[in-house]
Short mmCIF file of C-alpha atoms in Angstrom, two decimals:
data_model
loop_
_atom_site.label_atom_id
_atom_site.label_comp_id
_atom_site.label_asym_id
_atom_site.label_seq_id
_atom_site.Cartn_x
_atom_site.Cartn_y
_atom_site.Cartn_z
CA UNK A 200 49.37 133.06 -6.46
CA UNK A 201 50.97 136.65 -7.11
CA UNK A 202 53.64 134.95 -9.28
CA UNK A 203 54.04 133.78 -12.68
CA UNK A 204 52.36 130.28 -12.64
CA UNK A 205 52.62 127.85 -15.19
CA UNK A 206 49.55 125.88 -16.64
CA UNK A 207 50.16 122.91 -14.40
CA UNK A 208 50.35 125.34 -11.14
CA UNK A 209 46.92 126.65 -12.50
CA UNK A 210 45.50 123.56 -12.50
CA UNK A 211 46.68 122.28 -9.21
CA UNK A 212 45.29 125.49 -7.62
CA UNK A 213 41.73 125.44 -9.04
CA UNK A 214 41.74 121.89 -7.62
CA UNK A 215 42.71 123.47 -4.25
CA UNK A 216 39.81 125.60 -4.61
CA UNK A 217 37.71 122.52 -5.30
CA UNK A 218 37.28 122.76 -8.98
CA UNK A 219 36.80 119.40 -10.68
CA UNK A 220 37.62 118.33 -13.92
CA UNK A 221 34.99 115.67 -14.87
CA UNK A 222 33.16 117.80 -17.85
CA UNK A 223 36.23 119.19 -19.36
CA UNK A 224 39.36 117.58 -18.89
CA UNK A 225 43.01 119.20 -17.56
CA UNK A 226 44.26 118.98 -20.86
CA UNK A 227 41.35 120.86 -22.34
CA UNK A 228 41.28 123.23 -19.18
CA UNK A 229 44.98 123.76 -20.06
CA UNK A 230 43.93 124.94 -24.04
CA UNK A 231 41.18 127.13 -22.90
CA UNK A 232 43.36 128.88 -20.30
CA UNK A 233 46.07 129.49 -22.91
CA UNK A 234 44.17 130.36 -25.77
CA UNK A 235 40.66 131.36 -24.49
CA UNK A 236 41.26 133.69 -21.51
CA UNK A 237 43.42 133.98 -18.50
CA UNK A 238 43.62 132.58 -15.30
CA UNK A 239 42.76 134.95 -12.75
CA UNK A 240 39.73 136.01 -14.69
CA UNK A 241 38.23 132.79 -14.87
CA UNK A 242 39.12 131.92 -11.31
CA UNK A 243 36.66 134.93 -10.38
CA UNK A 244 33.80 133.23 -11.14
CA UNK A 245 34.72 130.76 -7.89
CA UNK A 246 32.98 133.48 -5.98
CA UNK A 247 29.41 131.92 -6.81
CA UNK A 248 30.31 129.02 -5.14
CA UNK A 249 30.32 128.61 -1.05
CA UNK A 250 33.45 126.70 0.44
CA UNK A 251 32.89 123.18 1.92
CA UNK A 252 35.58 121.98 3.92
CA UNK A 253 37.43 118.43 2.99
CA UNK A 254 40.15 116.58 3.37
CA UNK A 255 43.98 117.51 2.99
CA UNK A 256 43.11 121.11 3.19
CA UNK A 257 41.54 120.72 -0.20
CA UNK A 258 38.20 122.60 -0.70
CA UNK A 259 34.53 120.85 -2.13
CA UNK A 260 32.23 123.72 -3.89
CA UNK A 261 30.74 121.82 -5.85
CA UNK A 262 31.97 123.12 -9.42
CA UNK A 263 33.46 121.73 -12.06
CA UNK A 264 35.90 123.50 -14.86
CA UNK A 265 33.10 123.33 -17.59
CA UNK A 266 30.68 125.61 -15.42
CA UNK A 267 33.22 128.23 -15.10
CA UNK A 268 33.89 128.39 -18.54
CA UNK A 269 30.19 128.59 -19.40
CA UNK A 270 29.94 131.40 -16.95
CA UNK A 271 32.74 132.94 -18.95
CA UNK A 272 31.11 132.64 -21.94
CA UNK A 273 27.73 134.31 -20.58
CA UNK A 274 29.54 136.50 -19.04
CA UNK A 275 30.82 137.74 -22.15
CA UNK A 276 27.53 137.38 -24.30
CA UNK A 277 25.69 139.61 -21.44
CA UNK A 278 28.50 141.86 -21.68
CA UNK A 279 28.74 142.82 -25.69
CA UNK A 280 25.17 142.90 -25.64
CA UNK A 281 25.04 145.42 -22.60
CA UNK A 282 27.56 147.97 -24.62
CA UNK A 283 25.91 147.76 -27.46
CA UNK A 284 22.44 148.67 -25.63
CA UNK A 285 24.62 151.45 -23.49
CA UNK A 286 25.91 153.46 -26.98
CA UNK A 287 22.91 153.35 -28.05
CA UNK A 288 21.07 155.06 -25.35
CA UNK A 289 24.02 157.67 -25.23
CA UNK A 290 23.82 158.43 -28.51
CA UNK A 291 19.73 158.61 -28.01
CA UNK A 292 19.83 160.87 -24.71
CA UNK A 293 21.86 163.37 -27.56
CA UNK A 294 19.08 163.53 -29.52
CA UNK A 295 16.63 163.38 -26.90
CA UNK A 296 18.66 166.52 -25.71
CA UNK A 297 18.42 168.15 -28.98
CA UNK A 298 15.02 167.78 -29.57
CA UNK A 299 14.43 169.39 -26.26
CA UNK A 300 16.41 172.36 -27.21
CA UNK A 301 14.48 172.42 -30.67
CA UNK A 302 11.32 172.39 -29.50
CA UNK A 303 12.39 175.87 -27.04
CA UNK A 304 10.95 179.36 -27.84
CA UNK A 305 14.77 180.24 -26.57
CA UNK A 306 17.49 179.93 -29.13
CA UNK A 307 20.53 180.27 -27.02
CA UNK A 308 19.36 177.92 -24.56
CA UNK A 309 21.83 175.53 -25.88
CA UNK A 310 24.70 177.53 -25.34
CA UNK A 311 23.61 178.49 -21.67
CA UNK A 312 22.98 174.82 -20.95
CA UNK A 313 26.57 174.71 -22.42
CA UNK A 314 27.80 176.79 -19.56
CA UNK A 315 25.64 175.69 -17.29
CA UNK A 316 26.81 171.92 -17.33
CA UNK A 317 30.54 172.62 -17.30
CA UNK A 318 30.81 176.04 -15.54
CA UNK A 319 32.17 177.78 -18.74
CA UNK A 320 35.70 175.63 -17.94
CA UNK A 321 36.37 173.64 -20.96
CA UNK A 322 40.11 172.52 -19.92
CA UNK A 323 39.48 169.42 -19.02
CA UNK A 324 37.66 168.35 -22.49
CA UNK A 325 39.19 165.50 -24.42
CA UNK A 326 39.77 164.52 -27.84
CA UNK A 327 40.85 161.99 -29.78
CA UNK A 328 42.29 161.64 -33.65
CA UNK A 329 38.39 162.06 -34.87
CA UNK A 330 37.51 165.08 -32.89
CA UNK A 331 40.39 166.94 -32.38
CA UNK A 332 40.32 168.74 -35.88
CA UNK A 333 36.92 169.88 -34.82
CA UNK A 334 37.60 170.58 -31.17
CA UNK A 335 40.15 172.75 -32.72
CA UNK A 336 38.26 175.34 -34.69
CA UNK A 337 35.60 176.09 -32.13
CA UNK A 338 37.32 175.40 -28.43
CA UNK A 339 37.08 179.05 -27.69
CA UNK A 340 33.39 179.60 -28.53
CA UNK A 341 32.29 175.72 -28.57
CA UNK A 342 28.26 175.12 -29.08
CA UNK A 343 26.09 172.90 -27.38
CA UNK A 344 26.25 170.53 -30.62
CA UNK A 345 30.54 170.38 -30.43
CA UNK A 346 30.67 169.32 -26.72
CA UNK A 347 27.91 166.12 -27.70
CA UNK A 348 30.55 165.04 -29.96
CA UNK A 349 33.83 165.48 -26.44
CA UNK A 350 31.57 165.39 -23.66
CA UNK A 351 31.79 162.11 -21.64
CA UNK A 352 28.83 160.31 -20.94
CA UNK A 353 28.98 161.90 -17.13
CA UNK A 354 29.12 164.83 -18.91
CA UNK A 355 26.01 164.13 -21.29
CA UNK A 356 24.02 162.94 -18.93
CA UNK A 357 24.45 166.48 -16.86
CA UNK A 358 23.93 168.15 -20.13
CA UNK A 359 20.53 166.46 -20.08
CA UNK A 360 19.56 166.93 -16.98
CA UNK A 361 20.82 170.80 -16.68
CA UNK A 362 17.80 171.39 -19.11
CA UNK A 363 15.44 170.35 -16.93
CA UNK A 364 16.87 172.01 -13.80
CA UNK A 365 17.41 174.97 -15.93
CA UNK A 366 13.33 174.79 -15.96
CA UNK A 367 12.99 174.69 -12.30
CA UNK A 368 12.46 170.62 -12.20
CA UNK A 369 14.46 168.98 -9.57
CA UNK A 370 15.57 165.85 -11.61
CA UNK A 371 15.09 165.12 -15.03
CA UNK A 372 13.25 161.47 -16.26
CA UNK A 373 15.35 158.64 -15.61
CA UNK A 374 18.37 160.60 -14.39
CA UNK A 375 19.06 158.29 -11.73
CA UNK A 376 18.83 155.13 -14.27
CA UNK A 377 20.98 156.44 -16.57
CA UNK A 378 24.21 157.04 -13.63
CA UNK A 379 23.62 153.39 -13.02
CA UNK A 380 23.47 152.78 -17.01
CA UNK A 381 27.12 155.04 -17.46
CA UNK A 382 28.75 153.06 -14.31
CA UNK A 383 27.49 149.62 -16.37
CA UNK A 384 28.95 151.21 -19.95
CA UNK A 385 32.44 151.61 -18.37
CA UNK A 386 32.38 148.47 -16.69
CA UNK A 387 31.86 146.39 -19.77
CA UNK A 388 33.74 148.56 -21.75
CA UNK A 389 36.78 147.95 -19.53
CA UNK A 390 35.98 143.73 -19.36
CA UNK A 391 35.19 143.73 -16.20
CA UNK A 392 33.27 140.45 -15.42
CA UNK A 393 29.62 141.08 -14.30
CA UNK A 394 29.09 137.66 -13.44
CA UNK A 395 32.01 137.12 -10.62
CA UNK A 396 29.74 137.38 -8.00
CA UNK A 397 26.30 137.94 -8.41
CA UNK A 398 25.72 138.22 -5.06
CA UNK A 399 26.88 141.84 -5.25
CA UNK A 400 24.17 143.77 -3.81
CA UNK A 401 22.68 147.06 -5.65
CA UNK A 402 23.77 150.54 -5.00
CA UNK A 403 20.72 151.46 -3.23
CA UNK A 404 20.65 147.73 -1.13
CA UNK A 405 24.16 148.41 -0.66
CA UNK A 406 24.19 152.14 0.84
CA UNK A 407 21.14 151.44 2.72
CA UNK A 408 23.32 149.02 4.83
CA UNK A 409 25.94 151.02 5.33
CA UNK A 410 26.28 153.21 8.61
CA UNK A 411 24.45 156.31 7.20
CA UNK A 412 21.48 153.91 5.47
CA UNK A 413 18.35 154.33 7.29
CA UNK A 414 17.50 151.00 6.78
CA UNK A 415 16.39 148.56 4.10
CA UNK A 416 15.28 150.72 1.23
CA UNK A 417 14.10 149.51 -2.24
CA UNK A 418 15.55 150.85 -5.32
CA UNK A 419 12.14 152.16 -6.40
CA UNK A 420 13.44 153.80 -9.62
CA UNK A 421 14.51 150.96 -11.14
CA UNK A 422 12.23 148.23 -9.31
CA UNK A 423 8.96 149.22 -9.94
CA UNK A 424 9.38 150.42 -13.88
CA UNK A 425 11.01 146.91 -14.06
CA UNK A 426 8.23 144.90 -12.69
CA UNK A 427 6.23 146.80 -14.71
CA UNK A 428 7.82 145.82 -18.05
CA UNK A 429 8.06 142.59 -17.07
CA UNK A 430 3.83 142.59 -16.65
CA UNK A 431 4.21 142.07 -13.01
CA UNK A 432 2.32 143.96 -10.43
CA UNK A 433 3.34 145.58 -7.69
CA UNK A 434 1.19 145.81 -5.44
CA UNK A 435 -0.64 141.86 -6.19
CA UNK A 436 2.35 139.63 -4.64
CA UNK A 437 3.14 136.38 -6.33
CA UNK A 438 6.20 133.90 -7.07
CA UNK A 439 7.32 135.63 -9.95
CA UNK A 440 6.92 139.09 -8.65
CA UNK A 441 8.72 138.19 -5.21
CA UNK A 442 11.33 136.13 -7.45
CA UNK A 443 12.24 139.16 -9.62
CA UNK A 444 11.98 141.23 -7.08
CA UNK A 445 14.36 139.93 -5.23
CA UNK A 446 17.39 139.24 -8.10
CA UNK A 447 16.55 143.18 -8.62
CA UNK A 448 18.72 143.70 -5.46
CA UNK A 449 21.71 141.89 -7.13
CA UNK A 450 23.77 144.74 -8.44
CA UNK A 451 24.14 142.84 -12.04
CA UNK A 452 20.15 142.48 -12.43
CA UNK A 453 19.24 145.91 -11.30
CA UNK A 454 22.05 147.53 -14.03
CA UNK A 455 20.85 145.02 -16.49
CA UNK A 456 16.89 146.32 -15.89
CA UNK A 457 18.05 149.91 -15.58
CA UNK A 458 19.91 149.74 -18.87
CA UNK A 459 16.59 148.10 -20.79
CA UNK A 460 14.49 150.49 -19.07
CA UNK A 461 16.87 153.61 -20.39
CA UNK A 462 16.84 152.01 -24.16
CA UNK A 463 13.08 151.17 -24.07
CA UNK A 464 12.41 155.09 -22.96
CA UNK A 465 15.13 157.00 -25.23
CA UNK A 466 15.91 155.09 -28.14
CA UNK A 467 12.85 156.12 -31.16
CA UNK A 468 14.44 154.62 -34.08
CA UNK A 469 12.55 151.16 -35.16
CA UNK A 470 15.96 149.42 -36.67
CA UNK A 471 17.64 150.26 -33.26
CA UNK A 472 14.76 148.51 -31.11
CA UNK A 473 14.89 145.70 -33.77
CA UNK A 474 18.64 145.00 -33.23
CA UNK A 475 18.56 144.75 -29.39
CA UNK A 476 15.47 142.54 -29.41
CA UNK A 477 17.94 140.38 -31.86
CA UNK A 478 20.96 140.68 -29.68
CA UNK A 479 18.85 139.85 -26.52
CA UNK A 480 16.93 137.04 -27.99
CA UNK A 481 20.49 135.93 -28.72
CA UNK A 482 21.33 136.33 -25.52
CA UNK A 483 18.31 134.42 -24.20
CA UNK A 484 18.86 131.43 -25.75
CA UNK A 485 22.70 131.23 -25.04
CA UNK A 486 21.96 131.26 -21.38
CA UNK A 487 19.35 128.85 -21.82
CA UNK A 488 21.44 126.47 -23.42
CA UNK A 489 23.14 124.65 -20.52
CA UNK A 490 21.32 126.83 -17.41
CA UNK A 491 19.27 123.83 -16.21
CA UNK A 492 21.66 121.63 -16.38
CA UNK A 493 25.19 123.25 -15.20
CA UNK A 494 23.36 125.66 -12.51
CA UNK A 495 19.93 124.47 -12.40
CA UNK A 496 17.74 121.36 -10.98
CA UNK A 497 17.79 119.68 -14.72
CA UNK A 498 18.21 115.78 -14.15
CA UNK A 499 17.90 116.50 -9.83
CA UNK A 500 15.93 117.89 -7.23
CA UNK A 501 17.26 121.37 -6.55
CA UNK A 502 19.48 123.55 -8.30
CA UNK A 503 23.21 122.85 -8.25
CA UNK A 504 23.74 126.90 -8.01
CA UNK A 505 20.63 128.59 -7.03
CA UNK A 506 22.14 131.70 -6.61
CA UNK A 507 23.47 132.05 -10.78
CA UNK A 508 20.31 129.94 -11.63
CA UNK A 509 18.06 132.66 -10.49
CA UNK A 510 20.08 135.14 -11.70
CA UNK A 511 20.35 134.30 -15.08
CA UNK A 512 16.69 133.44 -14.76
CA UNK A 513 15.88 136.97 -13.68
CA UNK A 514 18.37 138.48 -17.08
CA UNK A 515 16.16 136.01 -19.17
CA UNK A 516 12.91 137.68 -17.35
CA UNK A 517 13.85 141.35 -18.23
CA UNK A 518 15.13 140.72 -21.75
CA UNK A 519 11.59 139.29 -22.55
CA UNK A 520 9.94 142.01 -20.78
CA UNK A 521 11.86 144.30 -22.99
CA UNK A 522 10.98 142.48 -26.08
CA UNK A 523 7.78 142.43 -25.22
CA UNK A 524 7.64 146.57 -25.19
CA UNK A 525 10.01 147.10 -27.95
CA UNK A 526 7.71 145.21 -30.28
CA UNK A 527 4.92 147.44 -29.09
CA UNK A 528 7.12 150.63 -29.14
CA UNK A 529 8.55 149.48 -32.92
CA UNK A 530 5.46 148.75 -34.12
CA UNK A 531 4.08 152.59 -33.56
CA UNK A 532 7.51 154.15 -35.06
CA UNK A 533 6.57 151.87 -38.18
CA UNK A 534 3.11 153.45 -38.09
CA UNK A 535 4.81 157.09 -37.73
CA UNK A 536 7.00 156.49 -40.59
CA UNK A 537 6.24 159.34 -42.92
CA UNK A 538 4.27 158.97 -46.48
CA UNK A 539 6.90 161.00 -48.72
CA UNK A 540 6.82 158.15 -51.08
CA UNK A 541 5.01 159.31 -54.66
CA UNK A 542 1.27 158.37 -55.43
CA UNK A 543 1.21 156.00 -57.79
CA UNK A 544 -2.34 156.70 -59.78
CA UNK A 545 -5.53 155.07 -58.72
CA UNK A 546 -6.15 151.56 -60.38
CA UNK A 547 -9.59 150.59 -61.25
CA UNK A 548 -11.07 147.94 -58.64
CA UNK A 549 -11.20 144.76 -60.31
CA UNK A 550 -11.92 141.21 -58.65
CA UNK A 551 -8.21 139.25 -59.20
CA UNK A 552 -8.13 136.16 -61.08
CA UNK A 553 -7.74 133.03 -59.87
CA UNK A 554 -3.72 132.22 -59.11
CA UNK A 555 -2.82 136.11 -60.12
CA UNK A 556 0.46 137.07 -57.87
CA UNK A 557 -0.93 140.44 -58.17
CA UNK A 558 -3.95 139.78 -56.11
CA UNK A 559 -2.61 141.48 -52.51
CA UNK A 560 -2.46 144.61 -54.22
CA UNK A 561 -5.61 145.20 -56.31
CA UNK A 562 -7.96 147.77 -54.83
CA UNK A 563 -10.82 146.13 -53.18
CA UNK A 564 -14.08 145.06 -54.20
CA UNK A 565 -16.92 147.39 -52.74
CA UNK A 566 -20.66 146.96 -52.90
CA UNK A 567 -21.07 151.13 -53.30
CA UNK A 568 -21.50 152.68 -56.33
CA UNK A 569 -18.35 153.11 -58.53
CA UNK A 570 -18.35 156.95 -58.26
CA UNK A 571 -18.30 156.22 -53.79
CA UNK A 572 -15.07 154.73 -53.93
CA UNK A 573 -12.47 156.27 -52.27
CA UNK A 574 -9.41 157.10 -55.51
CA UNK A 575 -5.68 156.09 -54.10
CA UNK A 576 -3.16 153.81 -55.00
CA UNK A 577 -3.48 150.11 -54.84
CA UNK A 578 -3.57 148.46 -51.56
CA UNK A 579 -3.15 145.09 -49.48
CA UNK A 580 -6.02 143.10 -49.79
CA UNK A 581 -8.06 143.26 -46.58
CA UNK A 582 -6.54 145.99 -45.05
CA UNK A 583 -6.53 149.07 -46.94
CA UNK A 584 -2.52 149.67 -46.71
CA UNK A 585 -1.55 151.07 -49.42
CA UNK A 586 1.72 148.63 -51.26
CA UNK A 587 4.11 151.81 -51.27
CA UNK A 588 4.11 151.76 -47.53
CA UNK A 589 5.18 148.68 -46.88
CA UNK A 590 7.92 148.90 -49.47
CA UNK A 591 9.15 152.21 -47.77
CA UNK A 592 9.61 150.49 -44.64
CA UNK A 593 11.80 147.64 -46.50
CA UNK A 594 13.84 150.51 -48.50
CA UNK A 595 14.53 151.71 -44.99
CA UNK A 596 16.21 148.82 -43.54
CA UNK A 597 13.63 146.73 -41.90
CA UNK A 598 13.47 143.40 -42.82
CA UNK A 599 9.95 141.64 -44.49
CA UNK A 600 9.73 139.42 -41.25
CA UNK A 601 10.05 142.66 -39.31
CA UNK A 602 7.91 144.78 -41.59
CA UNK A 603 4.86 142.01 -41.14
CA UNK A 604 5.15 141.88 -37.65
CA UNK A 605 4.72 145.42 -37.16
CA UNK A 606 1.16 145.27 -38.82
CA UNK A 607 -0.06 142.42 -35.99
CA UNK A 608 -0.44 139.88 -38.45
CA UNK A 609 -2.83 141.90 -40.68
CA UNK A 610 0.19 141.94 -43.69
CA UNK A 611 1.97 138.63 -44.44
CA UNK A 612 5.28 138.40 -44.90
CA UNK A 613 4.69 137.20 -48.17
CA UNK A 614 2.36 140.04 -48.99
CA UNK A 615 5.58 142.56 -48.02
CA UNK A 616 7.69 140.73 -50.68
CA UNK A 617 5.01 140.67 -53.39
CA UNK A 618 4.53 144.30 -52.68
CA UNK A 619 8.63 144.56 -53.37
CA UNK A 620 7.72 142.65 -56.67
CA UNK A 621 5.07 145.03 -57.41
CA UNK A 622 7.26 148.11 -56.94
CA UNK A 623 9.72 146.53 -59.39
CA UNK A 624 6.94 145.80 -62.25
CA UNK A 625 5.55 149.32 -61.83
CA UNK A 626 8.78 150.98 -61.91
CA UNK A 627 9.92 148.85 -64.88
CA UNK A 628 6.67 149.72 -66.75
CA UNK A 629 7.48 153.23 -66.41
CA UNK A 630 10.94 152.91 -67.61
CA UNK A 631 9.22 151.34 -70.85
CA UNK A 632 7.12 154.19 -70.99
CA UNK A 633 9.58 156.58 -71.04
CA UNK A 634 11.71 154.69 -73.76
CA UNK A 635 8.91 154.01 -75.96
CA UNK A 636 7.04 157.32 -76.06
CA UNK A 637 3.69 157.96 -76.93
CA UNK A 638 2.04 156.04 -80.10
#
């Protein structure tokens, strides 16, 4: 169909193709295609199912209109959540970059890396409306700091790894992961539909096939540090490992794990982590919601698409594995946070009374001696945090769920808001100071 078809011609060819119409009617097939999306795209997604021969040169495969459109919709979910996760780890490799060139004895290190990466030839750098102001000022001398801001992600990502051969080293860490990462960011960016046919093999599966492959290879870099996260081993065998291990040659599962292997290793900043474990927790639970029954063996004895069931099975795998890190990972960052906060002045220990809403941030009780215990400000009960802490880490953006969590349990989230209540009737008793004087 390479000409202008009408809605009716649409339908009557994705019944050629042996799409059924029993979960969503023609008449809603003809809305969604109208108002939703477009034909050809959604017609992509045929590719997941195998052709069955039937009668009147119709086709049987098995699929009705409704799975398509929920592949759509997944699709599109896995999609916004993989560009989100991709400019973040660009933006992170930038700072990973800088902090490299920081931390060297060598202060023009940057600006050789400059030339090093693009040969001294900046002609081909481009701008748009909120660079090209900049770009103008410095294109004859530019630093390493100008081109971050024009550089594309190519480009950044030879930045990076110039420092390292600039060193001597070969390759620098996950060099390889992050081409696969910038060939998923422009991909996704562009709409392309991972989910067409997620039979596509891998890169590496793919070139090891091809005429100058030596053979079945495994794409160690982004296999192993994926079984990894995920808690599997690699070297003890079983169902899971083998099932994983296996999607990981599908070229949308091995981007997916390179991309949460790149964010889990670059990205330091505890609100970032906390808003891809969101977004993929999101993500999660919208495949879940009709995976066992439109591609799964809900309600029969096999999988109606085993193929996208394991698939999306393997997605839902990694995200968790990621999650799983990530919490680890946020958790120390939270611990990191710097103490800049002011010392309040050391409160008197004092048993609280019964039903007082102030009791989580008393100073505890000790057996020693008066003069033995330690001065400081008042602190959680039971775990010697001090209140201020805790309310830093709100002030900064993270949430009192989030804030909890990053203590293992040891601070309720209820102890994180009466610390925020605490900070208020401290701060207000020093504003009545100051208005009142001295008597």
């Amino acid at each position: 169909m390479k000409h202008r078809a009408t809605l009716n011609q649409q339908i009557a060819s994705l019944k050629r193709h042996g799409v059924t119409f029993t979960l969503k009617s023609e008449n809603e097939a003809k809305a969604f295609l109208s108002s939703k999306t477009y034909y050809y795209k959604l017609k992509s997604y045929i590719n997941n199912y195998p052709e069955v021969k039937a009668e009147r040169g119709h086709k049987s495969r098995g699929v009705d209109f409704e799975h398509l459109v929920e592949l759509s919709i997944i699709d599109y979910s896995l999609s916004r959540t993989c560009l989100t996760l991709a400019l973040a780890v660009e933006h992170a490799v930038k700072v990973r970059t800088n902090q490299l060139l920081m931390k060297s004895e060598d202060p023009g290190l940057g600006q050789s890396l400059a030339r090093y990466a693009t040969s001294g030839d900046y002609t081909d750098v481009r701008t748009n409306p909120y660079t090209a102001a900049m770009w103008e000022s410095c294109k004859d001398a530019p630093s390493v700091w100008n081109l971050w801001e024009v550089l594309s992600l190519s480009q950044q990502i030879n930045l990076y790894g110039s420092y390292y051969r600039f060193k001597g080293e070969e390759r620098a860490p996950f060099e390889d992961l992050l081409s696969i990462v910038r060939k998923l960011r422009n991909a996704v960016s562009h709409g392309n539909c991972l989910l067409a046919d997620v039979n596509r093999p891998s890169e590496a599966v793919r070139t090891a096939k091809s005429p100058k492959g030596e053979g079945r290879r495994d794409d160690k870099s982004v296999t192993d540090k994926a079984l990894e996260m995920c808690g599997l081993s690699k070297k003890r065998r079983s169902n899971n490992t083998n099932a994983l291990n296996k999607a990981l040659d599908r070229l949308v599962v091995n981007n997916f794990a390179a991309l949460l292997l790149c964010h889990l290793e670059f990205v330091e900043s505890g609100g970032v982590l906390s808003h891809a474990i969101a977004n993929l927790e999101s993500l999660i639970n919208r495949i879940e919601a009709n995976r066992g029954e439109y591609f799964g063996d809900k309600g029969r004895e096999k999988a109606l698409n085993k193929d996208v069931d394991q698939t999306l099975r393997a997605i839902q795998r990694l995200a968790r594995g990621y999650i799983a890190k990530a919490e680890k990972k946020r958790e120390k960052l939270l611990r990191r946070t710097p103490r800049n906060a002011p010392q309040e002045p050391p409160a008197p220990p004092r048993a609280p009374a019964p039903g007082d809403l102030l009791e989580h941030f008393y100073r505890e009780q000790d057996p020693r001696p008066a003069p033995l215990l330690a001065p400081g400000p008042p602190v959680i009960a039971g775990t010697g945090i001090p209140y201020h802490e805790v309310v830093d880490l709100v002030k900064t953006g993270f949430r009192p769920a989030e804030v909890a969590e990053s203590y293992s349990q040891e601070v309720s989230e209820d102890a994180v808001r009466q610390a925020l209540d605490f900070a208020d009737f401290i701060t207000g008793r020093q504003t009545d100071d100051e208005h009142t004087g001295p008597t």
